[in-house]
mmCIF file of C-alpha atoms in Angstrom:
data_model
loop_
_atom_site.group_PDB
_atom_site.id
_atom_site.type_symbol
_atom_site.label_atom_id
_atom_site.label_comp_id
_atom_site.label_asym_id
_atom_site.label_seq_id
_atom_site.Cartn_x
_atom_site.Cartn_y
_atom_site.Cartn_z
ATOM 1 C CA MET A 28 0.000 0.000 0.000
ATOM 2 C CA ARG A 29 1.217 3.467 -0.806
ATOM 3 C CA THR A 30 0.072 7.027 -0.199
ATOM 4 C CA GLN A 31 1.630 10.471 -0.272
ATOM 5 C CA VAL A 32 1.373 11.250 3.470
ATOM 6 C CA ALA A 33 0.961 8.592 6.157
ATOM 7 C CA ILE A 34 -0.629 10.079 9.284
ATOM 8 C CA ILE A 35 -0.250 8.246 12.595
ATOM 9 C CA GLY A 36 -3.019 9.204 15.005
ATOM 10 C CA GLY A 37 -6.676 9.960 14.366
ATOM 11 C CA GLY A 38 -7.232 12.708 16.897
ATOM 12 C CA PRO A 39 -8.017 16.301 15.891
ATOM 13 C CA ALA A 40 -4.452 16.984 14.669
ATOM 14 C CA GLY A 41 -4.245 13.954 12.384
ATOM 15 C CA LEU A 42 -7.794 14.266 11.087
ATOM 16 C CA LEU A 43 -7.443 17.985 10.386
ATOM 17 C CA LEU A 44 -4.133 17.452 8.602
ATOM 18 C CA SER A 45 -5.730 14.775 6.414
ATOM 19 C CA HIS A 46 -8.646 17.094 5.665
ATOM 20 C CA LEU A 47 -6.389 20.047 4.795
ATOM 21 C CA LEU A 48 -4.273 17.838 2.524
ATOM 22 C CA HIS A 49 -7.376 16.504 0.756
ATOM 23 C CA ARG A 50 -8.470 20.048 -0.032
ATOM 24 C CA ARG A 51 -5.074 20.559 -1.688
ATOM 25 C CA GLY A 52 -5.341 17.357 -3.695
ATOM 26 C CA ILE A 53 -2.809 15.443 -1.586
ATOM 27 C CA ALA A 54 -3.601 11.837 -0.656
ATOM 28 C CA SER A 55 -3.202 10.547 2.900
ATOM 29 C CA VAL A 56 -3.992 7.543 5.075
ATOM 30 C CA VAL A 57 -4.813 7.990 8.773
ATOM 31 C CA LEU A 58 -3.897 5.139 11.147
ATOM 32 C CA GLU A 59 -5.714 5.285 14.506
ATOM 33 C CA SER A 60 -5.095 2.654 17.174
ATOM 34 C CA ARG A 61 -8.531 3.049 18.831
ATOM 35 C CA ASP A 62 -11.986 2.369 17.434
ATOM 36 C CA ARG A 63 -14.160 5.172 16.092
ATOM 37 C CA ALA A 64 -16.504 5.221 19.096
ATOM 38 C CA TYR A 65 -13.598 5.708 21.511
ATOM 39 C CA VAL A 66 -12.061 8.498 19.433
ATOM 40 C CA GLU A 67 -15.358 10.369 19.179
ATOM 41 C CA ARG A 68 -16.098 10.289 22.909
ATOM 42 C CA ARG A 69 -12.583 11.004 24.253
ATOM 43 C CA GLN A 70 -12.972 14.049 26.527
ATOM 44 C CA ARG A 71 -10.545 16.902 25.995
ATOM 45 C CA ALA A 72 -10.524 20.679 26.350
ATOM 46 C CA GLY A 73 -12.544 22.760 23.954
ATOM 47 C CA MET A 74 -11.453 26.415 24.147
ATOM 48 C CA LEU A 75 -10.612 27.519 20.619
ATOM 49 C CA GLU A 76 -8.519 30.531 19.697
ATOM 50 C CA GLN A 77 -9.863 32.682 16.904
ATOM 51 C CA GLY A 78 -7.105 31.405 14.618
ATOM 52 C CA THR A 79 -8.299 27.837 15.201
ATOM 53 C CA THR A 80 -11.917 28.667 14.421
ATOM 54 C CA ASP A 81 -10.765 30.522 11.304
ATOM 55 C CA VAL A 82 -8.885 27.432 10.077
ATOM 56 C CA LEU A 83 -11.885 25.170 10.672
ATOM 57 C CA ARG A 84 -14.257 27.564 8.904
ATOM 58 C CA GLU A 85 -11.979 28.157 5.939
ATOM 59 C CA SER A 86 -11.497 24.400 5.522
ATOM 60 C CA GLY A 87 -15.231 23.790 5.361
ATOM 61 C CA ALA A 88 -15.306 21.956 8.702
ATOM 62 C CA GLY A 89 -16.850 24.745 10.767
ATOM 63 C CA GLU A 90 -20.553 24.543 9.987
ATOM 64 C CA ARG A 91 -21.630 22.979 13.288
ATOM 65 C CA LEU A 92 -18.996 24.991 15.153
ATOM 66 C CA ASP A 93 -20.637 28.203 13.933
ATOM 67 C CA ARG A 94 -24.060 26.880 14.878
ATOM 68 C CA GLU A 95 -23.287 25.460 18.321
ATOM 69 C CA GLY A 96 -20.028 27.073 19.507
ATOM 70 C CA LEU A 97 -20.225 29.562 22.381
ATOM 71 C CA VAL A 98 -18.320 32.736 21.503
ATOM 72 C CA HIS A 99 -16.687 34.500 24.453
ATOM 73 C CA HIS A 100 -15.582 38.128 24.573
ATOM 74 C CA GLY A 101 -14.014 38.040 28.024
ATOM 75 C CA LEU A 102 -13.050 35.971 31.051
ATOM 76 C CA GLU A 103 -13.062 36.516 34.782
ATOM 77 C CA LEU A 104 -10.181 36.298 37.224
ATOM 78 C CA ARG A 105 -11.599 35.692 40.696
ATOM 79 C CA PHE A 106 -9.513 36.072 43.823
ATOM 80 C CA GLY A 107 -9.872 37.627 47.264
ATOM 81 C CA GLY A 108 -13.619 37.083 47.096
ATOM 82 C CA ALA A 109 -14.064 39.369 44.067
ATOM 83 C CA GLY A 110 -14.238 38.998 40.318
ATOM 84 C CA HIS A 111 -12.174 40.966 37.784
ATOM 85 C CA ARG A 112 -13.224 40.805 34.134
ATOM 86 C CA ILE A 113 -10.603 40.728 31.382
ATOM 87 C CA PRO A 114 -12.357 42.108 28.249
ATOM 88 C CA LEU A 115 -10.651 39.980 25.608
ATOM 89 C CA THR A 116 -12.347 41.423 22.530
ATOM 90 C CA GLU A 117 -12.077 45.017 23.698
ATOM 91 C CA LEU A 118 -8.351 44.587 24.292
ATOM 92 C CA THR A 119 -7.482 42.531 21.202
ATOM 93 C CA GLY A 120 -10.351 42.677 18.692
ATOM 94 C CA ARG A 121 -10.489 38.867 18.826
ATOM 95 C CA THR A 122 -12.630 36.207 20.501
ATOM 96 C CA VAL A 123 -12.406 32.646 21.782
ATOM 97 C CA THR A 124 -15.013 29.935 21.282
ATOM 98 C CA VAL A 125 -16.091 27.061 23.514
ATOM 99 C CA TYR A 126 -16.664 23.953 21.388
ATOM 100 C CA ALA A 127 -15.864 20.498 22.736
ATOM 101 C CA GLN A 128 -12.941 18.657 21.169
ATOM 102 C CA THR A 129 -15.154 15.565 20.923
ATOM 103 C CA GLU A 130 -17.417 17.511 18.564
ATOM 104 C CA ILE A 131 -14.459 18.678 16.447
ATOM 105 C CA VAL A 132 -13.359 15.063 16.064
ATOM 106 C CA LYS A 133 -16.879 13.978 15.087
ATOM 107 C CA ASP A 134 -17.050 16.763 12.502
ATOM 108 C CA LEU A 135 -13.659 15.873 11.012
ATOM 109 C CA VAL A 136 -14.314 12.125 10.934
ATOM 110 C CA ALA A 137 -17.602 12.768 9.149
ATOM 111 C CA ARG A 138 -15.947 15.080 6.612
ATOM 112 C CA ARG A 139 -13.108 12.671 5.861
ATOM 113 C CA LEU A 140 -15.472 9.734 5.346
ATOM 114 C CA GLU A 141 -17.868 11.823 3.245
ATOM 115 C CA ASP A 142 -14.926 12.844 1.061
ATOM 116 C CA GLY A 143 -13.807 9.229 0.630
ATOM 117 C CA GLY A 144 -10.852 9.639 2.959
ATOM 118 C CA ASP A 145 -8.880 6.617 4.155
ATOM 119 C CA VAL A 146 -9.204 6.610 7.967
ATOM 120 C CA ARG A 147 -8.293 3.227 9.452
ATOM 121 C CA PHE A 148 -9.501 2.672 13.004
ATOM 122 C CA GLU A 149 -8.026 -0.034 15.241
ATOM 123 C CA ALA A 150 -4.819 0.183 13.191
ATOM 124 C CA ARG A 151 -1.919 0.359 15.654
ATOM 125 C CA ALA A 152 1.401 1.627 14.323
ATOM 126 C CA VAL A 153 4.280 -0.423 15.719
ATOM 127 C CA GLU A 154 7.318 0.782 13.769
ATOM 128 C CA ILE A 155 8.324 3.794 11.687
ATOM 129 C CA ASP A 156 11.254 4.116 9.313
ATOM 130 C CA PRO A 157 11.790 7.897 8.992
ATOM 131 C CA ALA A 158 14.284 7.524 6.132
ATOM 132 C CA ALA A 159 12.075 5.264 4.006
ATOM 133 C CA ALA A 160 8.802 6.892 5.173
ATOM 134 C CA THR A 161 7.214 3.530 5.926
ATOM 135 C CA VAL A 162 4.886 2.604 8.776
ATOM 136 C CA THR A 163 4.360 -0.948 9.980
ATOM 137 C CA TYR A 164 1.016 -1.396 11.727
ATOM 138 C CA ARG A 165 -1.286 -4.073 13.124
ATOM 139 C CA GLN A 166 -4.956 -4.265 12.151
ATOM 140 C CA GLY A 167 -7.397 -7.150 12.379
ATOM 141 C CA GLY A 168 -4.691 -9.538 13.532
ATOM 142 C CA ARG A 169 -2.499 -8.824 10.508
ATOM 143 C CA THR A 170 0.758 -6.894 10.190
ATOM 144 C CA ARG A 171 0.889 -4.528 7.229
ATOM 145 C CA THR A 172 3.238 -1.897 5.832
ATOM 146 C CA LEU A 173 2.192 1.503 4.553
ATOM 147 C CA GLU A 174 4.645 3.240 2.230
ATOM 148 C CA ALA A 175 4.538 7.012 1.800
ATOM 149 C CA ASP A 176 6.486 10.045 0.683
ATOM 150 C CA TYR A 177 6.277 11.477 4.207
ATOM 151 C CA VAL A 178 5.012 10.477 7.653
ATOM 152 C CA ALA A 179 3.226 12.793 10.097
ATOM 153 C CA GLY A 180 3.305 11.695 13.730
ATOM 154 C CA THR A 181 0.183 13.031 15.438
ATOM 155 C CA ASP A 182 -0.242 10.105 17.842
ATOM 156 C CA GLY A 183 0.025 11.924 21.152
ATOM 157 C CA PHE A 184 2.461 11.961 24.037
ATOM 158 C CA HIS A 185 2.595 8.168 24.423
ATOM 159 C CA GLY A 186 2.673 7.303 20.710
ATOM 160 C CA VAL A 187 5.400 5.658 18.647
ATOM 161 C CA SER A 188 6.314 8.691 16.527
ATOM 162 C CA ARG A 189 8.529 10.672 18.870
ATOM 163 C CA PRO A 190 10.656 7.636 19.910
ATOM 164 C CA ALA A 191 11.396 7.138 16.190
ATOM 165 C CA VAL A 192 13.340 10.423 16.130
ATOM 166 C CA PRO A 193 16.973 9.613 17.072
ATOM 167 C CA GLY A 194 18.689 12.077 19.342
ATOM 168 C CA VAL A 195 15.519 14.024 20.068
ATOM 169 C CA ARG A 196 16.055 16.589 22.807
ATOM 170 C CA THR A 197 13.285 17.027 25.363
ATOM 171 C CA PHE A 198 12.452 19.773 27.858
ATOM 172 C CA SER A 199 9.915 19.175 30.612
ATOM 173 C CA ARG A 200 8.483 20.343 33.911
ATOM 174 C CA GLU A 201 6.168 18.521 36.315
ATOM 175 C CA TYR A 202 3.847 20.557 38.538
ATOM 176 C CA PRO A 203 3.041 19.700 42.186
ATOM 177 C CA PHE A 204 -0.698 19.516 41.523
ATOM 178 C CA ALA A 205 -3.287 18.079 39.150
ATOM 179 C CA TRP A 206 -6.825 18.885 37.991
ATOM 180 C CA LEU A 207 -9.941 17.039 39.048
ATOM 181 C CA GLY A 208 -12.319 17.702 36.150
ATOM 182 C CA VAL A 209 -16.042 17.010 36.085
ATOM 183 C CA LEU A 210 -18.866 17.260 33.577
ATOM 184 C CA ALA A 211 -22.231 18.098 35.089
ATOM 185 C CA ASP A 212 -25.741 18.163 33.635
ATOM 186 C CA VAL A 213 -26.490 21.650 34.902
ATOM 187 C CA PRO A 214 -26.688 25.021 33.110
ATOM 188 C CA PRO A 215 -23.483 27.003 33.648
ATOM 189 C CA SER A 216 -23.446 29.500 36.486
ATOM 190 C CA THR A 217 -21.536 31.963 34.304
ATOM 191 C CA ASP A 218 -21.586 33.338 30.771
ATOM 192 C CA GLU A 219 -17.777 33.545 30.628
ATOM 193 C CA LEU A 220 -15.046 31.363 32.073
ATOM 194 C CA ILE A 221 -14.060 31.947 35.694
ATOM 195 C CA TYR A 222 -10.433 31.345 36.705
ATOM 196 C CA ALA A 223 -10.398 31.339 40.511
ATOM 197 C CA HIS A 224 -7.351 31.623 42.759
ATOM 198 C CA HIS A 225 -7.982 30.544 46.356
ATOM 199 C CA ASP A 226 -5.832 29.545 49.305
ATOM 200 C CA ARG A 227 -7.442 26.092 49.089
ATOM 201 C CA GLY A 228 -6.406 25.785 45.450
ATOM 202 C CA PHE A 229 -7.317 26.800 41.923
ATOM 203 C CA ALA A 230 -10.776 26.295 40.400
ATOM 204 C CA LEU A 231 -12.115 26.808 36.876
ATOM 205 C CA HIS A 232 -15.714 27.154 35.756
ATOM 206 C CA SER A 233 -16.067 26.425 32.056
ATOM 207 C CA LEU A 234 -18.968 25.571 29.768
ATOM 208 C CA ARG A 235 -19.739 22.818 27.301
ATOM 209 C CA SER A 236 -23.202 23.946 26.223
ATOM 210 C CA PRO A 237 -26.110 26.002 27.611
ATOM 211 C CA LYS A 238 -27.100 22.880 29.567
ATOM 212 C CA VAL A 239 -23.741 21.312 30.480
ATOM 213 C CA SER A 240 -21.009 22.685 32.758
ATOM 214 C CA ARG A 241 -17.330 21.726 32.857
ATOM 215 C CA LEU A 242 -15.573 22.425 36.168
ATOM 216 C CA TYR A 243 -12.106 21.807 37.555
ATOM 217 C CA LEU A 244 -10.465 21.697 40.979
ATOM 218 C CA GLN A 245 -6.778 21.764 41.841
ATOM 219 C CA VAL A 246 -5.876 18.566 43.706
ATOM 220 C CA ALA A 247 -2.713 16.684 44.615
ATOM 221 C CA PRO A 248 -1.037 14.727 41.780
ATOM 222 C CA ASP A 249 -1.635 11.419 43.631
ATOM 223 C CA GLU A 250 -5.229 12.237 44.574
ATOM 224 C CA ASP A 251 -7.627 9.277 44.801
ATOM 225 C CA LEU A 252 -10.686 9.917 42.621
ATOM 226 C CA ALA A 253 -12.756 7.710 44.930
ATOM 227 C CA ALA A 254 -12.166 10.226 47.743
ATOM 228 C CA TRP A 255 -14.227 12.799 45.869
ATOM 229 C CA PRO A 256 -17.955 12.011 46.018
ATOM 230 C CA ASP A 257 -20.320 14.483 44.377
ATOM 231 C CA ALA A 258 -21.118 16.349 47.584
ATOM 232 C CA ARG A 259 -17.447 16.991 48.362
ATOM 233 C CA ILE A 260 -16.784 18.233 44.825
ATOM 234 C CA TRP A 261 -19.662 20.708 44.912
ATOM 235 C CA ASP A 262 -18.770 21.932 48.414
ATOM 236 C CA GLU A 263 -15.159 22.552 47.407
ATOM 237 C CA LEU A 264 -16.132 24.298 44.176
ATOM 238 C CA ALA A 265 -18.548 26.546 46.055
ATOM 239 C CA ALA A 266 -15.869 27.471 48.595
ATOM 240 C CA ARG A 267 -13.281 28.365 45.960
ATOM 241 C CA PHE A 268 -15.707 30.370 43.809
ATOM 242 C CA ALA A 269 -17.316 32.213 46.748
ATOM 243 C CA THR A 270 -17.561 35.996 46.539
ATOM 244 C CA GLY A 271 -18.811 38.703 48.831
ATOM 245 C CA GLY A 272 -21.574 39.486 46.358
ATOM 246 C CA GLY A 273 -23.726 36.429 46.915
ATOM 247 C CA TRP A 274 -22.792 34.606 43.687
ATOM 248 C CA GLU A 275 -24.194 31.063 43.684
ATOM 249 C CA LEU A 276 -22.893 27.938 41.992
ATOM 250 C CA ARG A 277 -25.550 25.835 40.317
ATOM 251 C CA GLN A 278 -25.297 22.129 41.079
ATOM 252 C CA GLY A 279 -26.471 19.057 39.201
ATOM 253 C CA PRO A 280 -25.694 15.427 38.379
ATOM 254 C CA ILE A 281 -22.004 14.765 37.659
ATOM 255 C CA THR A 282 -21.757 12.541 34.596
ATOM 256 C CA ASP A 283 -17.977 12.264 34.173
ATOM 257 C CA ARG A 284 -14.900 12.824 36.322
ATOM 258 C CA SER A 285 -11.178 12.361 35.868
ATOM 259 C CA ILE A 286 -7.835 13.550 37.197
ATOM 260 C CA THR A 287 -5.379 15.184 34.801
ATOM 261 C CA PRO A 288 -1.677 15.590 35.687
ATOM 262 C CA MET A 289 -0.030 18.922 34.949
ATOM 263 C CA ARG A 290 3.121 18.999 32.868
ATOM 264 C CA SER A 291 5.009 21.075 30.334
ATOM 265 C CA PHE A 292 6.938 19.241 27.625
ATOM 266 C CA VAL A 293 8.661 20.098 24.329
ATOM 267 C CA ALA A 294 10.610 17.869 21.946
ATOM 268 C CA GLU A 295 13.152 19.275 19.485
ATOM 269 C CA PRO A 296 13.453 19.023 16.541
ATOM 270 C CA LEU A 297 10.009 18.300 15.106
ATOM 271 C CA ARG A 298 11.471 16.650 11.992
ATOM 272 C CA HIS A 299 13.804 13.768 11.232
ATOM 273 C CA ASP A 300 14.296 12.712 7.605
ATOM 274 C CA ARG A 301 10.746 12.284 6.286
ATOM 275 C CA LEU A 302 9.016 12.082 9.676
ATOM 276 C CA PHE A 303 7.308 15.183 11.114
ATOM 277 C CA LEU A 304 5.913 15.512 14.647
ATOM 278 C CA ALA A 305 2.816 17.565 15.453
ATOM 279 C CA GLY A 306 0.452 18.131 18.364
ATOM 280 C CA ASP A 307 0.876 16.228 21.617
ATOM 281 C CA ALA A 308 3.525 13.990 20.049
ATOM 282 C CA ALA A 309 5.747 17.070 20.037
ATOM 283 C CA HIS A 310 4.623 19.156 23.001
ATOM 284 C CA ILE A 311 2.366 19.224 26.067
ATOM 285 C CA VAL A 312 1.136 22.290 27.955
ATOM 286 C CA PRO A 313 -0.663 22.504 31.295
ATOM 287 C CA PRO A 314 -4.343 23.118 30.465
ATOM 288 C CA THR A 315 -4.574 26.449 32.310
ATOM 289 C CA GLY A 316 -3.864 28.453 29.162
ATOM 290 C CA ALA A 317 -6.083 26.311 26.889
ATOM 291 C CA LYS A 318 -3.312 25.940 24.313
ATOM 292 C CA GLY A 319 -2.985 22.197 23.624
ATOM 293 C CA LEU A 320 -5.543 21.784 20.851
ATOM 294 C CA ASN A 321 -4.743 25.204 19.414
ATOM 295 C CA LEU A 322 -1.042 24.386 19.119
ATOM 296 C CA ALA A 323 -1.923 21.143 17.326
ATOM 297 C CA VAL A 324 -4.047 23.056 14.819
ATOM 298 C CA SER A 325 -1.210 25.527 14.290
ATOM 299 C CA ASP A 326 1.280 22.695 13.699
ATOM 300 C CA VAL A 327 -0.786 20.884 11.078
ATOM 301 C CA THR A 328 -1.763 24.122 9.340
ATOM 302 C CA VAL A 329 1.937 24.905 8.850
ATOM 303 C CA LEU A 330 2.644 21.319 7.812
ATOM 304 C CA ALA A 331 -0.209 21.181 5.293
ATOM 305 C CA ARG A 332 1.033 24.397 3.697
ATOM 306 C CA ALA A 333 4.557 22.971 3.500
ATOM 307 C CA PHE A 334 3.352 19.746 1.862
ATOM 308 C CA ALA A 335 1.286 21.782 -0.595
ATOM 309 C CA GLU A 336 4.375 23.739 -1.647
ATOM 310 C CA ARG A 337 6.359 20.512 -2.002
ATOM 311 C CA TYR A 338 3.815 18.855 -4.298
ATOM 312 C CA ALA A 339 3.044 22.013 -6.269
ATOM 313 C CA SER A 340 6.604 23.181 -6.972
ATOM 314 C CA GLY A 341 8.974 20.484 -5.735
ATOM 315 C CA SER A 342 10.455 22.902 -3.209
ATOM 316 C CA GLU A 343 11.107 21.645 0.321
ATOM 317 C CA THR A 344 11.858 25.096 1.730
ATOM 318 C CA LEU A 345 8.775 25.170 3.965
ATOM 319 C CA LEU A 346 9.277 21.559 5.016
ATOM 320 C CA ASP A 347 12.866 22.352 5.973
ATOM 321 C CA GLY A 348 11.650 25.275 8.079
ATOM 322 C CA TYR A 349 8.721 23.416 9.676
ATOM 323 C CA SER A 350 10.370 22.679 13.017
ATOM 324 C CA GLU A 351 11.768 26.163 13.552
ATOM 325 C CA THR A 352 8.517 27.823 12.465
ATOM 326 C CA CYS A 353 6.359 25.773 14.822
ATOM 327 C CA LEU A 354 8.721 25.878 17.791
ATOM 328 C CA ARG A 355 8.633 29.677 17.947
ATOM 329 C CA ARG A 356 4.887 29.523 18.597
ATOM 330 C CA VAL A 357 5.194 26.437 20.811
ATOM 331 C CA TRP A 358 7.613 28.099 23.215
ATOM 332 C CA ARG A 359 5.476 31.239 23.431
ATOM 333 C CA ALA A 360 2.446 29.097 24.307
ATOM 334 C CA GLU A 361 4.527 27.084 26.767
ATOM 335 C CA HIS A 362 5.564 30.239 28.573
ATOM 336 C CA PHE A 363 2.023 31.626 28.679
ATOM 337 C CA SER A 364 0.631 28.327 29.986
ATOM 338 C CA TYR A 365 3.370 28.156 32.619
ATOM 339 C CA TRP A 366 2.676 31.763 33.601
ATOM 340 C CA MET A 367 -1.085 31.238 33.930
ATOM 341 C CA THR A 368 -0.511 28.056 35.914
ATOM 342 C CA THR A 369 1.893 29.569 38.421
ATOM 343 C CA LEU A 370 -0.190 32.747 38.695
ATOM 344 C CA LEU A 371 -3.418 30.986 39.632
ATOM 345 C CA HIS A 372 -2.552 27.775 41.491
ATOM 346 C CA ALA A 373 -1.740 27.377 45.166
ATOM 347 C CA ASP A 374 1.777 25.958 45.271
ATOM 348 C CA PRO A 375 1.977 23.576 48.246
ATOM 349 C CA HIS A 376 5.710 24.283 48.531
ATOM 350 C CA ALA A 377 5.480 28.098 48.457
ATOM 351 C CA ASP A 378 6.359 30.175 51.499
ATOM 352 C CA ASP A 379 4.512 33.295 52.670
ATOM 353 C CA PHE A 380 6.811 35.558 50.669
ATOM 354 C CA ALA A 381 6.017 33.724 47.415
ATOM 355 C CA ARG A 382 2.284 33.833 48.189
ATOM 356 C CA ARG A 383 2.415 37.597 48.709
ATOM 357 C CA LEU A 384 4.227 38.017 45.384
ATOM 358 C CA GLN A 385 1.580 35.909 43.658
ATOM 359 C CA ARG A 386 -1.252 38.020 45.102
ATOM 360 C CA SER A 387 0.533 41.210 44.094
ATOM 361 C CA HIS A 388 0.822 39.924 40.518
ATOM 362 C CA LEU A 389 -2.885 39.059 40.437
ATOM 363 C CA ASP A 390 -3.726 42.579 41.626
ATOM 364 C CA TYR A 391 -1.490 44.024 38.916
ATOM 365 C CA VAL A 392 -3.099 41.998 36.101
ATOM 366 C CA ALA A 393 -6.576 42.943 37.327
ATOM 367 C CA SER A 394 -5.792 46.668 37.625
ATOM 368 C CA SER A 395 -3.380 47.361 34.754
ATOM 369 C CA ARG A 396 -4.699 47.632 31.200
ATOM 370 C CA ALA A 397 -1.232 46.840 29.864
ATOM 371 C CA ALA A 398 -0.968 43.652 31.950
ATOM 372 C CA ALA A 399 -4.528 42.634 31.082
ATOM 373 C CA THR A 400 -3.798 43.213 27.378
ATOM 374 C CA SER A 401 -0.775 40.931 27.529
ATOM 375 C CA LEU A 402 -2.906 38.181 29.070
ATOM 376 C CA ALA A 403 -5.701 38.742 26.555
ATOM 377 C CA GLU A 404 -3.392 38.778 23.533
ATOM 378 C CA ASN A 405 -1.885 35.426 24.458
ATOM 379 C CA TYR A 406 -5.195 33.905 25.546
ATOM 380 C CA VAL A 407 -7.069 34.626 22.290
ATOM 381 C CA GLY A 408 -4.017 33.407 20.396
ATOM 382 C CA LEU A 409 -1.239 35.072 18.477
ATOM 383 C CA PRO A 410 -1.558 35.035 14.662
ATOM 384 C CA LEU A 411 -0.886 31.670 13.081
ATOM 385 C CA PRO A 412 2.557 31.389 11.464
#
């Protein structure tokens, strides 16, 4: 079997890359180790930068996004029992949109299959030859080989793509806390996201739809999920979101819960021979800045453009510059995510001096238009490369 671009991983990065290549007349095969049902229900963040929504719309994959996405013009920082709104659109002229990653995947799977795309579920890649651009994979009890001109590794942090890059250099940081995230069948208690700093720990109130809320609590990295019954979760959320103005947190049935570790990670370079890394295979950010999915979209947008130049003119100039181009944006997003994380979380190892500095910085961001603009500019997303 042969194709032009072999794509390992059928998450949003791999599916979007395949879709963008199809629109440029470039053939691809997507190999996804899980079945379709698993891929379409895998819960992930869903805060989209304007650049991400623009890419989805321009590619023809944004119809349901435009119909169901929740556009936000601001966010709230809450600390010291008071809320402080950051007017994102007023400060930057741009917006962000809440649209679940599960829905993006469903939209992209549907588009690829409608267009006759080759998406192979339950096809687990086991070996990559970056020089020959071949992928050996297992499907239906058989071992097969897919030959290609190039291979795109979009198979996540634990995939086989990054280990296939010899001499890859990695940079990482582990954080002394994690997120307990829940989905609840209850209308959101807010129209815009609330990022709350509290002595008991960070909390985030997000939205999934007008009827579904997504909420997060800072917990210890080794926290036992069984120690958090519904009543304890709601009590802790209410305590961390409490204000002096009588704001109330709506409560309802919790339908899903999980604990997410917090880490920062970058691999360099993002290319070896004819293998290219993108998305979580190349970098991880703590979710505080909502950058993971958006970085993946940025990566594959750059990569699709580079492949288009290669097949249209024979030039590999953009392919040669892929790693450097993407890493500039990756490191900016890494820094912003690190900054948001350390600004808002309660560090269990911090002394009183560090806590006072943190509170002073929060006051500065909430009171300075320049500081708020810097936050807003990074949050809505810098222009795509």
